[in-house]
PDB file of C-alpha atoms in Angstrom:
ATOM      1  CA  UNK A   1       6.587 -13.608 -18.728  1.00  0.00           C
ATOM      2  CA  UNK A   2       6.705 -17.044 -17.128  1.00  0.00           C
ATOM      3  CA  UNK A   3       4.037 -19.170 -15.511  1.00  0.00           C
ATOM      4  CA  UNK A   4       1.249 -16.596 -15.334  1.00  0.00           C
ATOM      5  CA  UNK A   5      -1.904 -18.494 -14.481  1.00  0.00           C
ATOM      6  CA  UNK A   6      -4.674 -17.427 -16.818  1.00  0.00           C
ATOM      7  CA  UNK A   7      -8.367 -17.822 -16.089  1.00  0.00           C
ATOM      8  CA  UNK A   8     -11.115 -18.474 -18.597  1.00  0.00           C
ATOM      9  CA  UNK A   9     -13.116 -15.472 -19.792  1.00  0.00           C
ATOM     10  CA  UNK A  10     -16.825 -16.305 -20.001  1.00  0.00           C
ATOM     11  CA  UNK A  11     -18.719 -14.231 -22.589  1.00  0.00           C
ATOM     12  CA  UNK A  12     -22.485 -14.762 -22.724  1.00  0.00           C
ATOM     13  CA  UNK A  13     -25.142 -13.177 -24.934  1.00  0.00           C
ATOM     14  CA  UNK A  14     -28.273 -12.822 -22.763  1.00  0.00           C
ATOM     15  CA  UNK A  15     -31.299 -14.603 -24.285  1.00  0.00           C
ATOM     16  CA  UNK A  16     -33.916 -12.126 -22.979  1.00  0.00           C
ATOM     17  CA  UNK A  17     -32.377  -8.662 -23.314  1.00  0.00           C
ATOM     18  CA  UNK A  18     -29.812  -7.148 -25.753  1.00  0.00           C
ATOM     19  CA  UNK A  19     -26.943  -7.469 -23.325  1.00  0.00           C
ATOM     20  CA  UNK A  20     -23.537  -9.195 -23.254  1.00  0.00           C
ATOM     21  CA  UNK A  21     -22.197 -10.479 -19.938  1.00  0.00           C
ATOM     22  CA  UNK A  22     -18.464 -11.029 -19.384  1.00  0.00           C
ATOM     23  CA  UNK A  23     -17.277 -12.919 -16.307  1.00  0.00           C
ATOM     24  CA  UNK A  24     -13.604 -13.244 -15.375  1.00  0.00           C
ATOM     25  CA  UNK A  25     -11.601 -13.998 -12.234  1.00  0.00           C
ATOM     26  CA  UNK A  26      -8.259 -12.462 -11.302  1.00  0.00           C
ATOM     27  CA  UNK A  27      -5.571 -13.481  -8.800  1.00  0.00           C
ATOM     28  CA  UNK A  28      -5.460 -10.043  -7.190  1.00  0.00           C
ATOM     29  CA  UNK A  29      -7.632  -8.211  -4.635  1.00  0.00           C
ATOM     30  CA  UNK A  30     -10.460  -5.881  -5.769  1.00  0.00           C
ATOM     31  CA  UNK A  31      -8.477  -2.721  -4.895  1.00  0.00           C
ATOM     32  CA  UNK A  32      -5.700  -3.720  -7.296  1.00  0.00           C
ATOM     33  CA  UNK A  33      -7.992  -4.872 -10.117  1.00  0.00           C
ATOM     34  CA  UNK A  34     -10.090  -1.707  -9.743  1.00  0.00           C
ATOM     35  CA  UNK A  35      -6.981   0.506  -9.844  1.00  0.00           C
ATOM     36  CA  UNK A  36      -5.866  -1.167 -13.097  1.00  0.00           C
ATOM     37  CA  UNK A  37      -9.232  -0.078 -14.586  1.00  0.00           C
ATOM     38  CA  UNK A  38      -9.157   3.510 -13.350  1.00  0.00           C
ATOM     39  CA  UNK A  39      -5.531   4.690 -13.403  1.00  0.00           C
ATOM     40  CA  UNK A  40      -4.748   5.958 -16.934  1.00  0.00           C
ATOM     41  CA  UNK A  41      -1.091   4.909 -16.607  1.00  0.00           C
ATOM     42  CA  UNK A  42      -2.145   1.322 -15.880  1.00  0.00           C
ATOM     43  CA  UNK A  43      -5.096   0.950 -18.250  1.00  0.00           C
ATOM     44  CA  UNK A  44      -3.001   1.764 -21.341  1.00  0.00           C
ATOM     45  CA  UNK A  45      -0.826  -1.250 -20.466  1.00  0.00           C
ATOM     46  CA  UNK A  46      -3.546  -3.872 -20.873  1.00  0.00           C
ATOM     47  CA  UNK A  47      -6.886  -2.702 -22.393  1.00  0.00           C
ATOM     48  CA  UNK A  48      -7.399  -4.340 -25.800  1.00  0.00           C
ATOM     49  CA  UNK A  49      -5.442  -6.751 -27.971  1.00  0.00           C
ATOM     50  CA  UNK A  50      -1.624  -6.835 -27.989  1.00  0.00           C
ATOM     51  CA  UNK A  51      -1.205  -5.489 -31.516  1.00  0.00           C
ATOM     52  CA  UNK A  52      -2.966  -2.185 -30.748  1.00  0.00           C
ATOM     53  CA  UNK A  53      -1.372   0.789 -29.007  1.00  0.00           C
ATOM     54  CA  UNK A  54      -3.623   2.684 -26.626  1.00  0.00           C
ATOM     55  CA  UNK A  55      -3.397   6.455 -26.137  1.00  0.00           C
ATOM     56  CA  UNK A  56      -5.568   8.394 -23.723  1.00  0.00           C
ATOM     57  CA  UNK A  57      -7.164  11.675 -24.757  1.00  0.00           C
ATOM     58  CA  UNK A  58      -8.746  12.146 -21.318  1.00  0.00           C
ATOM     59  CA  UNK A  59      -9.754   9.716 -18.577  1.00  0.00           C
ATOM     60  CA  UNK A  60     -11.525  11.312 -15.626  1.00  0.00           C
ATOM     61  CA  UNK A  61     -12.755   8.181 -13.824  1.00  0.00           C
ATOM     62  CA  UNK A  62     -15.188   9.517 -11.181  1.00  0.00           C
ATOM     63  CA  UNK A  63     -18.992   9.740 -10.969  1.00  0.00           C
ATOM     64  CA  UNK A  64     -19.931  12.412 -13.532  1.00  0.00           C
ATOM     65  CA  UNK A  65     -16.566  12.303 -15.318  1.00  0.00           C
ATOM     66  CA  UNK A  66     -15.827  11.238 -18.898  1.00  0.00           C
ATOM     67  CA  UNK A  67     -13.178   9.551 -21.031  1.00  0.00           C
ATOM     68  CA  UNK A  68     -11.843   9.243 -24.549  1.00  0.00           C
ATOM     69  CA  UNK A  69      -9.055   6.989 -25.810  1.00  0.00           C
ATOM     70  CA  UNK A  70      -7.576   5.832 -29.092  1.00  0.00           C
ATOM     71  CA  UNK A  71      -6.390   2.438 -30.263  1.00  0.00           C
ATOM     72  CA  UNK A  72      -3.842   2.486 -33.105  1.00  0.00           C
ATOM     73  CA  UNK A  73      -2.459  -0.220 -35.355  1.00  0.00           C
ATOM     74  CA  UNK A  74      -0.126   1.195 -38.027  1.00  0.00           C
ATOM     75  CA  UNK A  75      -2.186   3.789 -39.912  1.00  0.00           C
ATOM     76  CA  UNK A  76      -5.494   2.606 -38.430  1.00  0.00           C
ATOM     77  CA  UNK A  77      -6.970   4.603 -35.581  1.00  0.00           C
ATOM     78  CA  UNK A  78     -10.067   3.756 -33.527  1.00  0.00           C
ATOM     79  CA  UNK A  79     -11.593   6.248 -31.086  1.00  0.00           C
ATOM     80  CA  UNK A  80     -13.801   5.369 -28.103  1.00  0.00           C
ATOM     81  CA  UNK A  81     -15.550   7.654 -25.639  1.00  0.00           C
ATOM     82  CA  UNK A  82     -18.156   7.797 -22.919  1.00  0.00           C
ATOM     83  CA  UNK A  83     -19.122   9.232 -19.563  1.00  0.00           C
ATOM     84  CA  UNK A  84     -18.837   7.740 -16.076  1.00  0.00           C
ATOM     85  CA  UNK A  85     -22.290   7.578 -14.518  1.00  0.00           C
ATOM     86  CA  UNK A  86     -21.056   6.157 -11.219  1.00  0.00           C
ATOM     87  CA  UNK A  87     -17.694   5.055  -9.838  1.00  0.00           C
ATOM     88  CA  UNK A  88     -17.605   3.330  -6.401  1.00  0.00           C
ATOM     89  CA  UNK A  89     -13.964   2.531  -5.514  1.00  0.00           C
ATOM     90  CA  UNK A  90     -13.148  -1.199  -5.637  1.00  0.00           C
ATOM     91  CA  UNK A  91     -16.839  -2.039  -6.176  1.00  0.00           C
ATOM     92  CA  UNK A  92     -18.537  -0.679  -9.258  1.00  0.00           C
ATOM     93  CA  UNK A  93     -18.164   1.308 -12.467  1.00  0.00           C
ATOM     94  CA  UNK A  94     -21.226   2.296 -14.532  1.00  0.00           C
ATOM     95  CA  UNK A  95     -20.345   4.071 -17.766  1.00  0.00           C
ATOM     96  CA  UNK A  96     -21.453   4.685 -21.331  1.00  0.00           C
ATOM     97  CA  UNK A  97     -19.376   3.504 -24.293  1.00  0.00           C
ATOM     98  CA  UNK A  98     -19.264   4.440 -27.965  1.00  0.00           C
ATOM     99  CA  UNK A  99     -16.962   3.331 -30.744  1.00  0.00           C
ATOM    100  CA  UNK A 100     -16.611   6.549 -32.737  1.00  0.00           C
ATOM    101  CA  UNK A 101     -16.929   4.634 -36.014  1.00  0.00           C
ATOM    102  CA  UNK A 102     -20.602   4.146 -35.052  1.00  0.00           C
ATOM    103  CA  UNK A 103     -21.306   7.310 -33.041  1.00  0.00           C
ATOM    104  CA  UNK A 104     -25.044   6.631 -32.752  1.00  0.00           C
ATOM    105  CA  UNK A 105     -24.506   3.231 -31.088  1.00  0.00           C
ATOM    106  CA  UNK A 106     -24.177   3.769 -27.383  1.00  0.00           C
ATOM    107  CA  UNK A 107     -23.790   0.992 -24.809  1.00  0.00           C
ATOM    108  CA  UNK A 108     -24.527   1.213 -21.100  1.00  0.00           C
ATOM    109  CA  UNK A 109     -21.802  -0.713 -19.299  1.00  0.00           C
ATOM    110  CA  UNK A 110     -21.766  -1.945 -15.717  1.00  0.00           C
ATOM    111  CA  UNK A 111     -18.733  -3.537 -14.105  1.00  0.00           C
ATOM    112  CA  UNK A 112     -18.949  -5.150 -10.655  1.00  0.00           C
ATOM    113  CA  UNK A 113     -15.805  -6.113  -8.719  1.00  0.00           C
ATOM    114  CA  UNK A 114     -16.624  -9.054  -6.412  1.00  0.00           C
ATOM    115  CA  UNK A 115     -14.229  -9.832  -3.576  1.00  0.00           C
ATOM    116  CA  UNK A 116     -13.701 -13.636  -3.596  1.00  0.00           C
ATOM    117  CA  UNK A 117     -11.348 -13.522  -0.603  1.00  0.00           C
ATOM    118  CA  UNK A 118      -7.749 -14.845  -0.546  1.00  0.00           C
ATOM    119  CA  UNK A 119      -6.645 -11.973  -2.804  1.00  0.00           C
ATOM    120  CA  UNK A 120      -8.963 -12.908  -5.638  1.00  0.00           C
ATOM    121  CA  UNK A 121     -11.570 -10.919  -7.551  1.00  0.00           C
ATOM    122  CA  UNK A 122     -14.381 -11.726  -9.954  1.00  0.00           C
ATOM    123  CA  UNK A 123     -15.413  -9.109 -12.495  1.00  0.00           C
ATOM    124  CA  UNK A 124     -18.940  -9.290 -13.894  1.00  0.00           C
ATOM    125  CA  UNK A 125     -19.219  -6.788 -16.737  1.00  0.00           C
ATOM    126  CA  UNK A 126     -22.406  -6.186 -18.710  1.00  0.00           C
ATOM    127  CA  UNK A 127     -22.899  -4.164 -21.867  1.00  0.00           C
ATOM    128  CA  UNK A 128     -26.474  -3.197 -22.788  1.00  0.00           C
ATOM    129  CA  UNK A 129     -27.608  -1.816 -26.152  1.00  0.00           C
ATOM    130  CA  UNK A 130     -31.021  -1.054 -27.645  1.00  0.00           C
ATOM    131  CA  UNK A 131     -31.307  -3.901 -30.180  1.00  0.00           C
ATOM    132  CA  UNK A 132     -30.454  -7.586 -30.483  1.00  0.00           C
ATOM    133  CA  UNK A 133     -29.058  -6.906 -33.970  1.00  0.00           C
ATOM    134  CA  UNK A 134     -26.624  -4.344 -32.522  1.00  0.00           C
ATOM    135  CA  UNK A 135     -25.649  -6.659 -29.670  1.00  0.00           C
ATOM    136  CA  UNK A 136     -25.076  -9.625 -32.016  1.00  0.00           C
ATOM    137  CA  UNK A 137     -23.030  -7.479 -34.437  1.00  0.00           C
ATOM    138  CA  UNK A 138     -20.881  -6.371 -31.475  1.00  0.00           C
ATOM    139  CA  UNK A 139     -20.266  -9.996 -30.440  1.00  0.00           C
ATOM    140  CA  UNK A 140     -19.543 -10.995 -34.071  1.00  0.00           C
ATOM    141  CA  UNK A 141     -17.114  -8.071 -34.502  1.00  0.00           C
ATOM    142  CA  UNK A 142     -14.283 -10.016 -32.921  1.00  0.00           C
ATOM    143  CA  UNK A 143     -14.631  -8.331 -29.530  1.00  0.00           C
ATOM    144  CA  UNK A 144     -14.121 -11.720 -27.811  1.00  0.00           C
ATOM    145  CA  UNK A 145     -10.519 -11.933 -28.989  1.00  0.00           C
ATOM    146  CA  UNK A 146      -9.791  -8.404 -27.794  1.00  0.00           C
ATOM    147  CA  UNK A 147     -11.435  -8.975 -24.422  1.00  0.00           C
ATOM    148  CA  UNK A 148      -9.659 -12.307 -23.751  1.00  0.00           C
ATOM    149  CA  UNK A 149      -6.283 -10.978 -24.867  1.00  0.00           C
ATOM    150  CA  UNK A 150      -6.730  -7.778 -22.844  1.00  0.00           C
ATOM    151  CA  UNK A 151      -7.494  -9.781 -19.697  1.00  0.00           C
ATOM    152  CA  UNK A 152      -4.420 -11.963 -20.281  1.00  0.00           C
ATOM    153  CA  UNK A 153      -2.367  -8.768 -20.414  1.00  0.00           C
ATOM    154  CA  UNK A 154      -4.107  -7.637 -17.210  1.00  0.00           C
ATOM    155  CA  UNK A 155      -3.124 -10.945 -15.536  1.00  0.00           C
ATOM    156  CA  UNK A 156       0.491 -10.178 -16.448  1.00  0.00           C
ATOM    157  CA  UNK A 157       0.261  -6.611 -15.131  1.00  0.00           C
ATOM    158  CA  UNK A 158      -1.300  -7.787 -11.839  1.00  0.00           C
ATOM    159  CA  UNK A 159       1.418 -10.447 -11.407  1.00  0.00           C
ATOM    160  CA  UNK A 160       4.267  -7.932 -11.563  1.00  0.00           C
TER     161      UNK A 160
ATOM    162  CA  UNK B   1     -53.218  30.357 -19.286  1.00  0.00           C
ATOM    163  CA  UNK B   2     -55.698  30.528 -22.115  1.00  0.00           C
ATOM    164  CA  UNK B   3     -56.050  28.477 -25.261  1.00  0.00           C
ATOM    165  CA  UNK B   4     -52.710  26.682 -25.182  1.00  0.00           C
ATOM    166  CA  UNK B   5     -52.989  23.924 -27.760  1.00  0.00           C
ATOM    167  CA  UNK B   6     -51.746  20.687 -26.218  1.00  0.00           C
ATOM    168  CA  UNK B   7     -50.542  17.689 -28.189  1.00  0.00           C
ATOM    169  CA  UNK B   8     -50.963  14.059 -27.231  1.00  0.00           C
ATOM    170  CA  UNK B   9     -48.013  12.373 -25.562  1.00  0.00           C
ATOM    171  CA  UNK B  10     -47.506   8.847 -26.915  1.00  0.00           C
ATOM    172  CA  UNK B  11     -45.867   6.457 -24.438  1.00  0.00           C
ATOM    173  CA  UNK B  12     -45.050   2.974 -25.759  1.00  0.00           C
ATOM    174  CA  UNK B  13     -43.416  -0.008 -24.044  1.00  0.00           C
ATOM    175  CA  UNK B  14     -41.326  -1.763 -26.720  1.00  0.00           C
ATOM    176  CA  UNK B  15     -42.324  -5.432 -27.160  1.00  0.00           C
ATOM    177  CA  UNK B  16     -38.801  -6.689 -28.023  1.00  0.00           C
ATOM    178  CA  UNK B  17     -36.397  -4.807 -25.771  1.00  0.00           C
ATOM    179  CA  UNK B  18     -36.733  -3.309 -22.249  1.00  0.00           C
ATOM    180  CA  UNK B  19     -37.263   0.209 -23.510  1.00  0.00           C
ATOM    181  CA  UNK B  20     -39.946   2.897 -23.239  1.00  0.00           C
ATOM    182  CA  UNK B  21     -40.484   5.265 -26.151  1.00  0.00           C
ATOM    183  CA  UNK B  22     -42.101   8.683 -25.674  1.00  0.00           C
ATOM    184  CA  UNK B  23     -43.194  10.703 -28.709  1.00  0.00           C
ATOM    185  CA  UNK B  24     -44.465  14.286 -28.471  1.00  0.00           C
ATOM    186  CA  UNK B  25     -44.828  17.252 -30.813  1.00  0.00           C
ATOM    187  CA  UNK B  26     -44.345  20.912 -29.867  1.00  0.00           C
ATOM    188  CA  UNK B  27     -45.383  24.155 -31.573  1.00  0.00           C
ATOM    189  CA  UNK B  28     -41.888  25.614 -31.416  1.00  0.00           C
ATOM    190  CA  UNK B  29     -38.691  25.161 -33.462  1.00  0.00           C
ATOM    191  CA  UNK B  30     -36.010  22.622 -32.392  1.00  0.00           C
ATOM    192  CA  UNK B  31     -33.648  25.360 -31.140  1.00  0.00           C
ATOM    193  CA  UNK B  32     -36.250  26.583 -28.671  1.00  0.00           C
ATOM    194  CA  UNK B  33     -37.376  23.116 -27.507  1.00  0.00           C
ATOM    195  CA  UNK B  34     -33.738  22.045 -27.118  1.00  0.00           C
ATOM    196  CA  UNK B  35     -32.911  25.158 -25.077  1.00  0.00           C
ATOM    197  CA  UNK B  36     -35.802  24.413 -22.718  1.00  0.00           C
ATOM    198  CA  UNK B  37     -34.148  21.016 -22.054  1.00  0.00           C
ATOM    199  CA  UNK B  38     -30.616  22.306 -21.532  1.00  0.00           C
ATOM    200  CA  UNK B  39     -30.875  25.723 -19.829  1.00  0.00           C
ATOM    201  CA  UNK B  40     -31.142  25.121 -16.050  1.00  0.00           C
ATOM    202  CA  UNK B  41     -33.243  28.284 -15.608  1.00  0.00           C
ATOM    203  CA  UNK B  42     -35.816  26.981 -18.100  1.00  0.00           C
ATOM    204  CA  UNK B  43     -35.860  23.291 -17.216  1.00  0.00           C
ATOM    205  CA  UNK B  44     -36.857  23.949 -13.577  1.00  0.00           C
ATOM    206  CA  UNK B  45     -39.998  25.660 -14.928  1.00  0.00           C
ATOM    207  CA  UNK B  46     -41.485  22.571 -16.565  1.00  0.00           C
ATOM    208  CA  UNK B  47     -39.768  19.204 -15.854  1.00  0.00           C
ATOM    209  CA  UNK B  48     -42.100  16.954 -13.867  1.00  0.00           C
ATOM    210  CA  UNK B  49     -45.605  17.268 -12.439  1.00  0.00           C
ATOM    211  CA  UNK B  50     -47.009  20.610 -11.255  1.00  0.00           C
ATOM    212  CA  UNK B  51     -47.115  19.734  -7.561  1.00  0.00           C
ATOM    213  CA  UNK B  52     -43.330  19.151  -7.332  1.00  0.00           C
ATOM    214  CA  UNK B  53     -40.723  21.895  -7.003  1.00  0.00           C
ATOM    215  CA  UNK B  54     -37.507  21.306  -8.922  1.00  0.00           C
ATOM    216  CA  UNK B  55     -34.115  22.435  -7.627  1.00  0.00           C
ATOM    217  CA  UNK B  56     -30.871  21.938  -9.527  1.00  0.00           C
ATOM    218  CA  UNK B  57     -27.745  20.727  -7.743  1.00  0.00           C
ATOM    219  CA  UNK B  58     -25.680  20.916 -10.951  1.00  0.00           C
ATOM    220  CA  UNK B  59     -26.602  20.727 -14.627  1.00  0.00           C
ATOM    221  CA  UNK B  60     -23.653  20.753 -17.002  1.00  0.00           C
ATOM    222  CA  UNK B  61     -25.395  19.842 -20.259  1.00  0.00           C
ATOM    223  CA  UNK B  62     -22.529  19.079 -22.672  1.00  0.00           C
ATOM    224  CA  UNK B  63     -20.922  15.875 -23.970  1.00  0.00           C
ATOM    225  CA  UNK B  64     -19.063  14.465 -20.954  1.00  0.00           C
ATOM    226  CA  UNK B  65     -20.905  16.637 -18.425  1.00  0.00           C
ATOM    227  CA  UNK B  66     -23.254  15.542 -15.637  1.00  0.00           C
ATOM    228  CA  UNK B  67     -26.333  16.624 -13.713  1.00  0.00           C
ATOM    229  CA  UNK B  68     -28.200  16.224 -10.460  1.00  0.00           C
ATOM    230  CA  UNK B  69     -31.549  17.703  -9.482  1.00  0.00           C
ATOM    231  CA  UNK B  70     -34.137  17.356  -6.740  1.00  0.00           C
ATOM    232  CA  UNK B  71     -37.910  17.242  -6.838  1.00  0.00           C
ATOM    233  CA  UNK B  72     -39.676  18.269  -3.607  1.00  0.00           C
ATOM    234  CA  UNK B  73     -43.271  17.995  -2.437  1.00  0.00           C
ATOM    235  CA  UNK B  74     -43.697  19.161   1.170  1.00  0.00           C
ATOM    236  CA  UNK B  75     -41.288  17.051   3.239  1.00  0.00           C
ATOM    237  CA  UNK B  76     -40.688  14.541   0.434  1.00  0.00           C
ATOM    238  CA  UNK B  77     -37.498  14.865  -1.589  1.00  0.00           C
ATOM    239  CA  UNK B  78     -36.500  12.846  -4.677  1.00  0.00           C
ATOM    240  CA  UNK B  79     -32.999  13.036  -6.160  1.00  0.00           C
ATOM    241  CA  UNK B  80     -32.048  12.210  -9.755  1.00  0.00           C
ATOM    242  CA  UNK B  81     -28.633  12.177 -11.403  1.00  0.00           C
ATOM    243  CA  UNK B  82     -26.726  11.076 -14.469  1.00  0.00           C
ATOM    244  CA  UNK B  83     -24.060  11.956 -16.996  1.00  0.00           C
ATOM    245  CA  UNK B  84     -24.371  13.423 -20.483  1.00  0.00           C
ATOM    246  CA  UNK B  85     -22.809  11.021 -22.970  1.00  0.00           C
ATOM    247  CA  UNK B  86     -23.439  13.269 -25.981  1.00  0.00           C
ATOM    248  CA  UNK B  87     -25.142  16.601 -26.549  1.00  0.00           C
ATOM    249  CA  UNK B  88     -25.611  17.816 -30.162  1.00  0.00           C
ATOM    250  CA  UNK B  89     -27.289  21.258 -30.096  1.00  0.00           C
ATOM    251  CA  UNK B  90     -30.903  21.215 -31.340  1.00  0.00           C
ATOM    252  CA  UNK B  91     -30.532  17.565 -32.420  1.00  0.00           C
ATOM    253  CA  UNK B  92     -29.726  15.000 -29.774  1.00  0.00           C
ATOM    254  CA  UNK B  93     -29.130  14.324 -26.100  1.00  0.00           C
ATOM    255  CA  UNK B  94     -27.836  10.926 -24.894  1.00  0.00           C
ATOM    256  CA  UNK B  95     -27.612  10.647 -21.124  1.00  0.00           C
ATOM    257  CA  UNK B  96     -27.819   8.253 -18.201  1.00  0.00           C
ATOM    258  CA  UNK B  97     -30.529   8.579 -15.544  1.00  0.00           C
ATOM    259  CA  UNK B  98     -30.908   7.269 -12.004  1.00  0.00           C
ATOM    260  CA  UNK B  99     -33.584   7.872  -9.401  1.00  0.00           C
ATOM    261  CA  UNK B 100     -31.512   7.965  -6.219  1.00  0.00           C
ATOM    262  CA  UNK B 101     -34.126   5.890  -4.382  1.00  0.00           C
ATOM    263  CA  UNK B 102     -32.958   2.967  -6.558  1.00  0.00           C
ATOM    264  CA  UNK B 103     -29.279   3.831  -7.129  1.00  0.00           C
ATOM    265  CA  UNK B 104     -28.481   0.542  -8.866  1.00  0.00           C
ATOM    266  CA  UNK B 105     -31.131   1.058 -11.560  1.00  0.00           C
ATOM    267  CA  UNK B 106     -29.599   3.066 -14.356  1.00  0.00           C
ATOM    268  CA  UNK B 107     -31.367   3.985 -17.605  1.00  0.00           C
ATOM    269  CA  UNK B 108     -29.730   4.979 -20.872  1.00  0.00           C
ATOM    270  CA  UNK B 109     -31.809   7.790 -22.361  1.00  0.00           C
ATOM    271  CA  UNK B 110     -31.770   9.120 -25.892  1.00  0.00           C
ATOM    272  CA  UNK B 111     -33.719  12.189 -26.986  1.00  0.00           C
ATOM    273  CA  UNK B 112     -33.961  13.170 -30.650  1.00  0.00           C
ATOM    274  CA  UNK B 113     -35.299  16.598 -31.694  1.00  0.00           C
ATOM    275  CA  UNK B 114     -36.858  16.303 -35.180  1.00  0.00           C
ATOM    276  CA  UNK B 115     -37.469  19.497 -37.158  1.00  0.00           C
ATOM    277  CA  UNK B 116     -41.004  19.203 -38.615  1.00  0.00           C
ATOM    278  CA  UNK B 117     -40.781  22.595 -40.349  1.00  0.00           C
ATOM    279  CA  UNK B 118     -43.168  25.536 -39.816  1.00  0.00           C
ATOM    280  CA  UNK B 119     -41.754  26.092 -36.339  1.00  0.00           C
ATOM    281  CA  UNK B 120     -42.691  22.644 -35.082  1.00  0.00           C
ATOM    282  CA  UNK B 121     -40.643  19.908 -33.426  1.00  0.00           C
ATOM    283  CA  UNK B 122     -41.135  16.239 -32.624  1.00  0.00           C
ATOM    284  CA  UNK B 123     -39.286  14.726 -29.691  1.00  0.00           C
ATOM    285  CA  UNK B 124     -38.650  10.979 -29.705  1.00  0.00           C
ATOM    286  CA  UNK B 125     -37.252   9.989 -26.315  1.00  0.00           C
ATOM    287  CA  UNK B 126     -36.242   6.444 -25.407  1.00  0.00           C
ATOM    288  CA  UNK B 127     -35.292   5.041 -22.028  1.00  0.00           C
ATOM    289  CA  UNK B 128     -33.470   1.675 -21.974  1.00  0.00           C
ATOM    290  CA  UNK B 129     -32.938  -0.509 -18.894  1.00  0.00           C
ATOM    291  CA  UNK B 130     -31.549  -4.011 -18.399  1.00  0.00           C
ATOM    292  CA  UNK B 131     -34.757  -5.907 -17.568  1.00  0.00           C
ATOM    293  CA  UNK B 132     -38.401  -6.009 -18.639  1.00  0.00           C
ATOM    294  CA  UNK B 133     -39.402  -6.153 -14.950  1.00  0.00           C
ATOM    295  CA  UNK B 134     -37.533  -2.877 -14.312  1.00  0.00           C
ATOM    296  CA  UNK B 135     -39.013  -1.238 -17.390  1.00  0.00           C
ATOM    297  CA  UNK B 136     -42.560  -2.323 -16.512  1.00  0.00           C
ATOM    298  CA  UNK B 137     -42.158  -1.156 -12.900  1.00  0.00           C
ATOM    299  CA  UNK B 138     -40.987   2.231 -14.237  1.00  0.00           C
ATOM    300  CA  UNK B 139     -44.070   2.532 -16.481  1.00  0.00           C
ATOM    301  CA  UNK B 140     -46.349   1.399 -13.620  1.00  0.00           C
ATOM    302  CA  UNK B 141     -44.772   3.911 -11.205  1.00  0.00           C
ATOM    303  CA  UNK B 142     -46.977   6.716 -12.491  1.00  0.00           C
ATOM    304  CA  UNK B 143     -44.280   8.212 -14.728  1.00  0.00           C
ATOM    305  CA  UNK B 144     -46.898   8.742 -17.482  1.00  0.00           C
ATOM    306  CA  UNK B 145     -48.723  11.366 -15.439  1.00  0.00           C
ATOM    307  CA  UNK B 146     -45.483  13.207 -14.683  1.00  0.00           C
ATOM    308  CA  UNK B 147     -44.342  13.110 -18.309  1.00  0.00           C
ATOM    309  CA  UNK B 148     -47.669  14.317 -19.737  1.00  0.00           C
ATOM    310  CA  UNK B 149     -48.049  17.066 -17.152  1.00  0.00           C
ATOM    311  CA  UNK B 150     -44.436  18.175 -17.621  1.00  0.00           C
ATOM    312  CA  UNK B 151     -44.929  18.462 -21.386  1.00  0.00           C
ATOM    313  CA  UNK B 152     -48.100  20.506 -20.855  1.00  0.00           C
ATOM    314  CA  UNK B 153     -46.063  22.872 -18.715  1.00  0.00           C
ATOM    315  CA  UNK B 154     -43.425  22.948 -21.476  1.00  0.00           C
ATOM    316  CA  UNK B 155     -46.151  23.896 -24.002  1.00  0.00           C
ATOM    317  CA  UNK B 156     -47.033  26.819 -21.757  1.00  0.00           C
ATOM    318  CA  UNK B 157     -43.385  27.890 -21.406  1.00  0.00           C
ATOM    319  CA  UNK B 158     -42.822  27.714 -25.183  1.00  0.00           C
ATOM    320  CA  UNK B 159     -45.982  29.785 -25.834  1.00  0.00           C
ATOM    321  CA  UNK B 160     -44.792  32.687 -23.685  1.00  0.00           C
TER     322      UNK B 160
END
């Protein structure tokens, strides 16, 4: 890839509630950014760091649907699953999220797609858990690297 | 009904995180208490206060399923919906919950069925939201009355 402009990814641990907020802009309209989050054939091309391969078990992205996917690196395999509470096209996704290595830790995730005009979109994504310890462990787990690298891959996909 | 023993329902607002915890014991084994929460024909007989009539739109209580139900009182109608993140028979239900009057307020609910032996069960149910204001408004909304009255009706159902 050449000359892909890449925006900063802002990752903030909320001081009052056990929530992480991720804010990121993209040089593509909400419809396109939303589709990259909901079409299984697109999401496998960018979600997560570059050295992991993503495989989808199922991905039924509609209100009341559910998903499960795997990330693999050599012999390592990481499973993730959840249900879609609400999906409003090009606007909002509210879902649950569990890393299967810690099946009793469940996050409530909310992703808002803001139309900035001129073919640009801001995503504000929050992840809420039931303890500050759990939230801080999640942030310390290296998720920042995966999120930033995933969004750089998304920039590349959107620029094609 | 005569001589139905009724247990206290403990409702606690957590001081650290925006969560409500409800604790209640039942004189029935976990299998039976769990079934009353997951069988649509049983749940309509007890969930909520006595003066509301419950109707189920759909109730697919399995990991990755979803639900929607209505409570009616005369001309008033209240809709509720969510998805089931995980359902472990007689042990655990993790689900989302929205009152359709406030569609952007979503709670993450977790219900654990503890086997106390001798045909008794303790339910520990938590409801997590993303702000203390939202949690406190939920507690102040009169939910306590509905929860206590619903569990009294559940006592009656389990005693039949």
